[in-house]
Coordinates of C-alpha atoms in Angstrom, one line a residue:
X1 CA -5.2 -20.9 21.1
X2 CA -8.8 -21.6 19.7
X3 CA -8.9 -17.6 19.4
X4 CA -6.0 -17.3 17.2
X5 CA -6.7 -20.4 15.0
X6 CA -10.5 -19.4 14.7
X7 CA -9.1 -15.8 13.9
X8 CA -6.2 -17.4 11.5
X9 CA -9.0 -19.4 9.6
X10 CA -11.3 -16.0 9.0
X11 CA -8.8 -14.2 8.2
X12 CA -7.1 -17.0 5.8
X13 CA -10.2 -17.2 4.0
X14 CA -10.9 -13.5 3.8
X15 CA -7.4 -13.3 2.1
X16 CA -8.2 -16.1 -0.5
X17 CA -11.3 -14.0 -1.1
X18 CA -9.6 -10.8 -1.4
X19 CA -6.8 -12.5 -3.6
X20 CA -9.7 -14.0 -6.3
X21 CA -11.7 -10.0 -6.4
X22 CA -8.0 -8.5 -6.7
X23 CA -7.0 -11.6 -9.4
X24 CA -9.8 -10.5 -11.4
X25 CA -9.9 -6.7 -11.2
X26 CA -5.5 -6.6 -11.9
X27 CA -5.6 -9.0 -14.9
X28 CA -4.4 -7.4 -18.1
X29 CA -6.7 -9.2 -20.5
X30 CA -10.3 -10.0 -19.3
X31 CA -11.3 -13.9 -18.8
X32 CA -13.8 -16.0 -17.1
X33 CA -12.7 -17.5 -13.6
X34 CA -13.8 -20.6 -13.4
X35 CA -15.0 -22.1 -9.8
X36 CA -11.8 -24.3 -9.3
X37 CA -9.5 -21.7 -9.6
X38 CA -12.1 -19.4 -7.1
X39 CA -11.5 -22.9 -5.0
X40 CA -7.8 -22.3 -5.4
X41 CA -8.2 -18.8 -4.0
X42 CA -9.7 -19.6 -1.0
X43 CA -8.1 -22.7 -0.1
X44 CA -4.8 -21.3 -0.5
X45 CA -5.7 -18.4 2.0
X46 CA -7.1 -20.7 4.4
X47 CA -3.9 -22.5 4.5
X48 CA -2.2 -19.2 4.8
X49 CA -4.1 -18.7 8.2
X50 CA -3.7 -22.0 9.4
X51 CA -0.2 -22.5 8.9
X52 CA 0.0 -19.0 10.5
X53 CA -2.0 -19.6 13.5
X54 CA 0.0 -22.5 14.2
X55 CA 3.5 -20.5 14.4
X56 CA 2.8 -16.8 15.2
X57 CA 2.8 -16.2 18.5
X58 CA 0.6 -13.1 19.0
X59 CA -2.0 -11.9 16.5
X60 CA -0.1 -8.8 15.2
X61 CA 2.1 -11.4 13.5
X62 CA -0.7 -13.7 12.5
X63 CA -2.1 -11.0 10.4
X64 CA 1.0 -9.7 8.3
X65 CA 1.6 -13.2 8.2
X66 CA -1.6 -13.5 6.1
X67 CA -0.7 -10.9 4.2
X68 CA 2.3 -11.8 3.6
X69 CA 1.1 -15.6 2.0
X70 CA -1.5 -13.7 0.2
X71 CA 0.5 -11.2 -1.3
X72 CA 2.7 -13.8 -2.2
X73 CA 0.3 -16.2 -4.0
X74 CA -1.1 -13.1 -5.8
X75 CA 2.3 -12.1 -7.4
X76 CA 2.9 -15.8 -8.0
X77 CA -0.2 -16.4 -10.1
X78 CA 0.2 -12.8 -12.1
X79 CA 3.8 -13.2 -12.8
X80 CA 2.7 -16.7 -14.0
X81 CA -0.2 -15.4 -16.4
X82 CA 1.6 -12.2 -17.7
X83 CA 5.8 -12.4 -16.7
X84 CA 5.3 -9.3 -14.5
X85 CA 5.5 -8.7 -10.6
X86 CA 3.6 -5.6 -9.8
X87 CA 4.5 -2.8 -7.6
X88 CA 1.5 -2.9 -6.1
X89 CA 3.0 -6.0 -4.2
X90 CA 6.0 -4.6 -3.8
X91 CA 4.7 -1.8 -1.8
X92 CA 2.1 -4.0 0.2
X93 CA 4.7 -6.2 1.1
X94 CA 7.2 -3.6 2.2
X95 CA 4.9 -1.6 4.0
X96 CA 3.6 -4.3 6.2
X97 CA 7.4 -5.8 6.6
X98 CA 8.5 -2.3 7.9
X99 CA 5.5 -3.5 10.5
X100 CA 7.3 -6.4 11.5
X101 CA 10.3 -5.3 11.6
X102 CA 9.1 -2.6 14.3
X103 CA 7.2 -4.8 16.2
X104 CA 10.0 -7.5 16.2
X105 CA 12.7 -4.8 16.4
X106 CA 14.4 -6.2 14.2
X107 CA 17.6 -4.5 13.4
X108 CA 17.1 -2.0 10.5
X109 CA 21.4 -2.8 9.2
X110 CA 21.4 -6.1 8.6
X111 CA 17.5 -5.4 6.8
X112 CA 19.6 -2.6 4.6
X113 CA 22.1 -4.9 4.1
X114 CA 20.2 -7.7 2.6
X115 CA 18.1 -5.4 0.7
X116 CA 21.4 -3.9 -1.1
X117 CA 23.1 -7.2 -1.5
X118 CA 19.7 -8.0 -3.5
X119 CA 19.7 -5.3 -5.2
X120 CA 22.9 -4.8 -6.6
X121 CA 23.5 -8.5 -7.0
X122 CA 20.4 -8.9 -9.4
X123 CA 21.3 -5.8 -11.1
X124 CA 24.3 -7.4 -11.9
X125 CA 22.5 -10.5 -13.2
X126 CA 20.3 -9.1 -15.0
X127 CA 23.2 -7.3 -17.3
X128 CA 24.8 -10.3 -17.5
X129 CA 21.5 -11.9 -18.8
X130 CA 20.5 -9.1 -21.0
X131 CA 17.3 -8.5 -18.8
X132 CA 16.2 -12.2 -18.5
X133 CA 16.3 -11.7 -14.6
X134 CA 13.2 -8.8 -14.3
X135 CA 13.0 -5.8 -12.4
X136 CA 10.3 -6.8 -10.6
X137 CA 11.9 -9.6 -9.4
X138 CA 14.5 -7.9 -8.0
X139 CA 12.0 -5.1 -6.5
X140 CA 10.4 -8.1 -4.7
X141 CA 13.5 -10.0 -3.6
X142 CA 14.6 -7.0 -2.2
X143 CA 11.7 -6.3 -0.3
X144 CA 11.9 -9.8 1.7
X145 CA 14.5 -8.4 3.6
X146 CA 12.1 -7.1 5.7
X147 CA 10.5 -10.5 6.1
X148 CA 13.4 -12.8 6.1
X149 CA 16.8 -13.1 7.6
X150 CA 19.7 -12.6 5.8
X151 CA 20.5 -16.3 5.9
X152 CA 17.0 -17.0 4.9
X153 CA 17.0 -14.7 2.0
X154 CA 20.2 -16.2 0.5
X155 CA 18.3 -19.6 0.7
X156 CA 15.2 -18.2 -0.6
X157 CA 17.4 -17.1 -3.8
X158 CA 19.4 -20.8 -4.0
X159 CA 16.0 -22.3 -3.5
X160 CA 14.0 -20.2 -6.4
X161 CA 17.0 -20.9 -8.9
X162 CA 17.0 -24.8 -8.2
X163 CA 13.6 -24.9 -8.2
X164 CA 13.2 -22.9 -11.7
X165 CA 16.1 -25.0 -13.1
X166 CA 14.3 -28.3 -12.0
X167 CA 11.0 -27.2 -13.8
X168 CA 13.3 -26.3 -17.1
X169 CA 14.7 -29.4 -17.1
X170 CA 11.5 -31.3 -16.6
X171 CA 9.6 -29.7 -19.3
X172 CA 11.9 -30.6 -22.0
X173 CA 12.4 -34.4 -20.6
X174 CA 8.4 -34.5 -20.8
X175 CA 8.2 -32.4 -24.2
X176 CA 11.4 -32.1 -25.8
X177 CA 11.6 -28.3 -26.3
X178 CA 13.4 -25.9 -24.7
X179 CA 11.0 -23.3 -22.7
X180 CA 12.6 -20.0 -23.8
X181 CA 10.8 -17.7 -21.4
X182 CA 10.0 -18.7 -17.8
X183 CA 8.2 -17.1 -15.5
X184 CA 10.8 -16.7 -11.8
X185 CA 8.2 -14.8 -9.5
X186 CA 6.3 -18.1 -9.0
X187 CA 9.4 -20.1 -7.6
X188 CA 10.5 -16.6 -5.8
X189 CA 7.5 -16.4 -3.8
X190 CA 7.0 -20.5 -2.9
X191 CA 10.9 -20.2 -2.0
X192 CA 10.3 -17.0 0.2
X193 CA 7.3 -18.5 1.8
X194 CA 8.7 -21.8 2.5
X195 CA 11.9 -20.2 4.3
X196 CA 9.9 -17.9 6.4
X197 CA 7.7 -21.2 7.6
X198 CA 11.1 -22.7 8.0
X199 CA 12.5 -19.8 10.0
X200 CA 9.1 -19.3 12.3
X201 CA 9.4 -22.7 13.2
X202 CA 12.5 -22.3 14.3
X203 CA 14.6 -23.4 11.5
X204 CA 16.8 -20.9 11.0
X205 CA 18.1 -18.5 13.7
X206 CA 16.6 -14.3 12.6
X207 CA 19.1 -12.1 13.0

């Protein structure tokens, strides 16, 4: 158990190292990092490994775990600065989920099935909201198919739609004005990583 948590923590802050270097070579519009958000970087990555040498059982999953937490909290934070998910994550995260899914063999119809149930579903929101669902929030909800079950996802999606609702409603009770544009892929990813902690630790049954 030392082994894995020793490896967990390396590899955690690794990851917060790699997300502050990938941070600062992806942003659109050069600025200067300052040291708390470098601090946010790393400590978030550590807690990454931790939390996933605490509840993976074998080291296979305790890395795409880490890369999946990282991936997350990079999308999070760029969505956050710019309003954009980028396919970059997309692919990461659907690469190393067609991992797990093979070394978990996991079956590949229900993984279709969520991953088309997302997909059509927030193509259908998104017309109905004249685009203010984006595409790359839909790219990226699909893509946790591969990480979530399908009774995970739908709470993942419930979860990111309170949580964004909540934070609407809260910033006009503290400021009076209505925020006209809001930025989903930060309560997508804390919803998605929260249910797959949720589900490891044996909260929800994976299909």
């Amino acid at each position: 158990m030392w082994l894995q948590y020793s490896l967990g923590s390396i590899g955690g802050l690794l990851a917060g190292l790699g997300s502050f270097y990938l941070l600062d070579e992806l942003v659109i519009e050069r600025e200067r990092r300052f040291d708390k958000f470098y601090m946010l970087c790393v400590g978030m990555g550590l807690l990454v490994g931790l939390s996933g040498a605490y509840l993976m059982k074998s080291l296979s999953m305790l890395f795409l775990t880490i890369i999946f937490g990282s991936t997350l909290f990079i999308g999070a934070t760029i969505d956050k600065q710019y309003l954009i998910l980028p396919d970059e994550g997309a692919i990461l995260l659907l690469i190393s989920g067609l991992s797990r899914i093979w070394l978990l063999n996991i079956s590949w119809q229900f993984v279709l099935m969520g991953v088309s149930l997302v997909w059509l579903g927030g193509s259908f929101l998104q017309k109905v909201t004249n685009g203010g669902l984006g595409l790359g929030d839909i790219k990226w909800c699909s893509v946790f198919a591969c990480w979530l079950s399908l009774e995970a996802l739908w709470y993942t999606i419930v979860l990111a739609f309170v949580g964004g609702t909540c934070w609407l409603l809260l910033y006009w009770l503290v400021t009076k004005r209505t925020l006209h544009i809001l930025p989903f892929g930060p309560f997508l990813c804390i919803a998605a990583w929260i249910m797959y902690l949720w589900e490891q630790g044996g909260g929800l049954i994976s299909i």
